[in-house]
Amino acid sequence: ALPFTLIAGPCQIESESHAIEMASALHELCQDLGIGLIYKSSYDKANRTSVSAARGVGMDRGLTILAGIRERFGIPVLTDVHAPEQCRIAAQAVDVLQIPAFLCRQTDLLLAAGETGAAVNVKKGQFLAPWDMKNVAEKITSTGNKRVMLCERGTSFGYNTLVNDMRGLPIMASTGHPVVFDATHSVQQPGGLGGATGGQREFVPALARAALAIGIAALFVETHQDPDHAPSDGPTMLPLAQMRGLLSRLKPFDVLAKSAD
Amino acid sequence: ALPFTLIAGPCQIESESHAIEMASALHELCQDLGIGLIYKSSYDKANRTSVSAARGVGMDRGLTILAGIRERFGIPVLTDVHAPEQCRIAAQAVDVLQIPAFLCRQTDLLLAAGETGAAVNVKKGQFLAPWDMKNVAEKITSTGNKRVMLCERGTSFGYNTLVNDMRGLPIMASTGHPVVFDATHSVQQPGGLGGATGGQREFVPALARAALAIGIAALFVETHQDPDHAPSDGPTMLPLAQMRGLLSRLKPFDVLAKSAD
Amino acid sequence: ALPFTLIAGPCQIESESHAIEMASALHELCQDLGIGLIYKSSYDKANRTSVSAARGVGMDRGLTILAGIRERFGIPVLTDVHAPEQCRIAAQAVDVLQIPAFLCRQTDLLLAAGETGAAVNVKKGQFLAPWDMKNVAEKITSTGNKRVMLCERGTSFGYNTLVNDMRGLPIMASTGHPVVFDATHSVQQPGGLGGATGGQREFVPALARAALAIGIAALFVETHQDPDHAPSDGPTMLPLAQMRGLLSRLKPFDVLAKSAD
Amino acid sequence: ALPFTLIAGPCQIESESHAIEMASALHELCQDLGIGLIYKSSYDKANRTSVSAARGVGMDRGLTILAGIRERFGIPVLTDVHAPEQCRIAAQAVDVLQIPAFLCRQTDLLLAAGETGAAVNVKKGQFLAPWDMKNVAEKITSTGNKRVMLCERGTSFGYNTLVNDMRGLPIMASTGHPVVFDATHSVQQPGGLGGATGGQREFVPALARAALAIGIAALFVETHQDPDHAPSDGPTMLPLAQMRGLLSRLKPFDVLAKSAD
């Protein structure tokens, strides 16, 4: 199996300069460590806990920024889409379309994403068993587009809590599609702060190690230079300054897992 | 508190004649039993388990049929919407817009539904705690529209299984919004049939009794003259022929619950 | 079906005079309301969260007090047993042996309880599906003792939380054994106070209504004249002063449920 | 941190010759691979699903066999205890007393185990949060015995299913006690076969890798030369013939995890 790819970036696109700064740091880091990078950021946060939470820079501006990152650093970029009509437009600016977990059963969105021909990363719904992702993938591949990635990001476990069932990684891999482990959204505590979603950033390294030891195609980590002041997902994002240390310690687990098979 | 309203109908709009037949039977039944009726049916099943499952008659045709039912029988009608741009159009044909459970966090959809001024019935996401529905309701009421109903339809409980936490009924009622209990989707076994969702129709009467005894504003029940041959939700829908007996036995629990308060 | 029986009393036996006071009040109340009463209290709390929590008056003293209550008021009494060797001794003083939920799979304890010939009330383990109680009941009936009661008291739902799956009531009833609903332990928040178990007393009336509406043989409610100062289970026990009002409001749901069948 | 210890053996003691055969094979294997071994086997299966399931050779015979293994191979042995009075006796024959998960809140059993001075391995109850094991450990250490091990073996997740929350490993480790990962009971499907417990042996290697990558003190694996014909836990035990390959592939993850810290 190939070495893992890192999908990383700040949750939201905040500005062009911020995106360049983040992408530059991640790009340099990944080149130093020999890790493939897909830059991730969202132009719209369409399902926040509260109506008064920040939404993002909007689609036009966001896609322009992402296309700029792709050109400037020569790296693939990923963003999430929330409606069928966004897919074709987004696919002109980015390499990977991402389907949010809550929307992973919306047939029109999956078909529209598939029809672009772009790679599609589908987050497993918190309400879905890993074996049910086979049906989700088939909605996309029914368009003729086989470039589907399936992403674990936690399953509902009682109220305001997610759990990662690590058996889900081999179960989803048995579809033949590459499996992604989203280490930062997995530690969300949905609605756990009343009007916002909390998180347990401190468990990201342990969960990422576990997933890499089992064997994954990509690791998804949201990061920010100052998570506690970020417009969204602060409690789960990792400080950018910790990424080098984290990835250095994680990489040998990927190497070992893939040599062990 | 007022007597409960029944929200009932077949899962999908199958044809005009089928809709008239179903609405006619339910209307007569509810008049006999002195129960208020809102007729429910969907023009599109947008999130089915499998891509090859039947989707419905489409929006234009469906809304025309529903508007016809409303006029013919003089009863309010309800349908679900899946995208912001559908809300304004649907609100011209129906009295209540329904937000599907998977979509209950999609801010744009909630705002668009609210802005129509129509009543909005939001299903609680299977991934959401009942106290988190306060934030969902506030997205709608932020538009100035206070006509929000909150609907229990089961919470994720392990894989392929839902459970009703009956404490959720008083918790959601504490928002001041009317609470609906969806007795048929609560017995879904999501993805439980591999390529389709299963169900446990046999538990609908017990769960409906329990909810009415606690006290609810409306009971939601999908029904069909021949559920085992219906295009969707067959395993959970009740046979139309059982509705009279069921409602006759349920009504006294509502009367008692409301006299007891 | 017969009217429901009330199983009630304080969690722990605190003293002879306290037991007489509680039993006297409950006995009078149940006579007034025409409800059959089984007096419940424990001589030992064998599985408290913390090692420093109060354990109780001990077996000898406790059984003497319970036998006194039985004689004085002419009512059946119930207590829980925690080890096989306790069963024979306890069965001389009480009418119903209760198996705690954590111990519902301990074969030797179930067999020893069964062999006494006393009625046995088994709490469903928080870790068990309702259909698995069939195997538990069979351990007891294998002794020739058919007097088994199966009791719902909540199922693990994420961390520090229980949920009542109301479908469990008819599922357990399908074994042919009477089903009990424990309304106060169902609102426990196990370990929820760090060094102790919390509770949500406010949901007891709603859950009891729901269970009675579905149809149960007995309702189990722990009560105390001053729960907030009781040695155990304070957060879940109901104030004795509220019992008359609660039972008056609950009884019609039982009458209705049983007339509806 | 020290290299992981392997706790392994067949679920039940079947006979002296079987125990010697199993211990011999595991001892040789662990010496070859440089892994410390604690031999595990049970003299009584006290909480099987069905009353007709095999219970074991009994305490006297079982402890004699285990003491023989200890002497013959010079390795520590572990067995589980189910009642306070068993602890003192078992502690004369074995090095580690194990508390079954269902019994992890039984205060008298924990105190009796602690008072022997033997090491005590407590399985986390399927109904318990990992942070609640702090209270469990304190029951044992209140006796002055600090030799406590805390063992993850799965948490209730809906019906007939367990899930490992890998965050539980560092949470339990924060007590300062060594943490054990039980890879075979974690894949149980409790009651999943109707009258018996099922299992998913195929996920043991992935879960063990994940736990070792996070970092644990000991790995617990039940094994048998012919699991499908074993008297208990067949669906979860690993074939003895696979143990060498499994441990060879697992050991580097432990080495890496401990060098990475």
Tab-separated table of N, CA and C in Angstrom, chain D residues 24 91 145 161 166 215 217 256:
chain	number	residue	atom	x	y	z
D	24	SER	N	2.669	-24.553	27.214
D	24	SER	CA	3.956	-24.889	26.620
D	24	SER	C	4.147	-24.166	25.288
D	91	ALA	N	-5.569	-16.655	45.345
D	91	ALA	CA	-4.303	-15.917	45.413
D	91	ALA	C	-3.145	-16.803	45.846
D	145	ASN	N	-3.280	-2.256	48.783
D	145	ASN	CA	-2.709	-2.967	47.630
D	145	ASN	C	-2.744	-2.053	46.408
D	161	THR	N	-23.804	-5.539	20.849
D	161	THR	CA	-22.623	-4.993	20.191
D	161	THR	C	-21.769	-4.243	21.215
D	166	MET	N	-11.071	4.084	21.938
D	166	MET	CA	-9.626	4.040	22.170
D	166	MET	C	-9.157	5.190	23.075
D	215	GLY	N	-0.338	2.690	23.007
D	215	GLY	CA	0.554	2.402	24.137
D	215	GLY	C	-0.178	1.748	25.288
D	217	ALA	N	0.192	-1.447	28.580
D	217	ALA	CA	1.121	-2.238	29.383
D	217	ALA	C	1.020	-3.717	29.044
D	256	LEU	N	7.698	0.672	18.638
D	256	LEU	CA	7.618	2.023	18.071
D	256	LEU	C	6.877	2.964	19.015
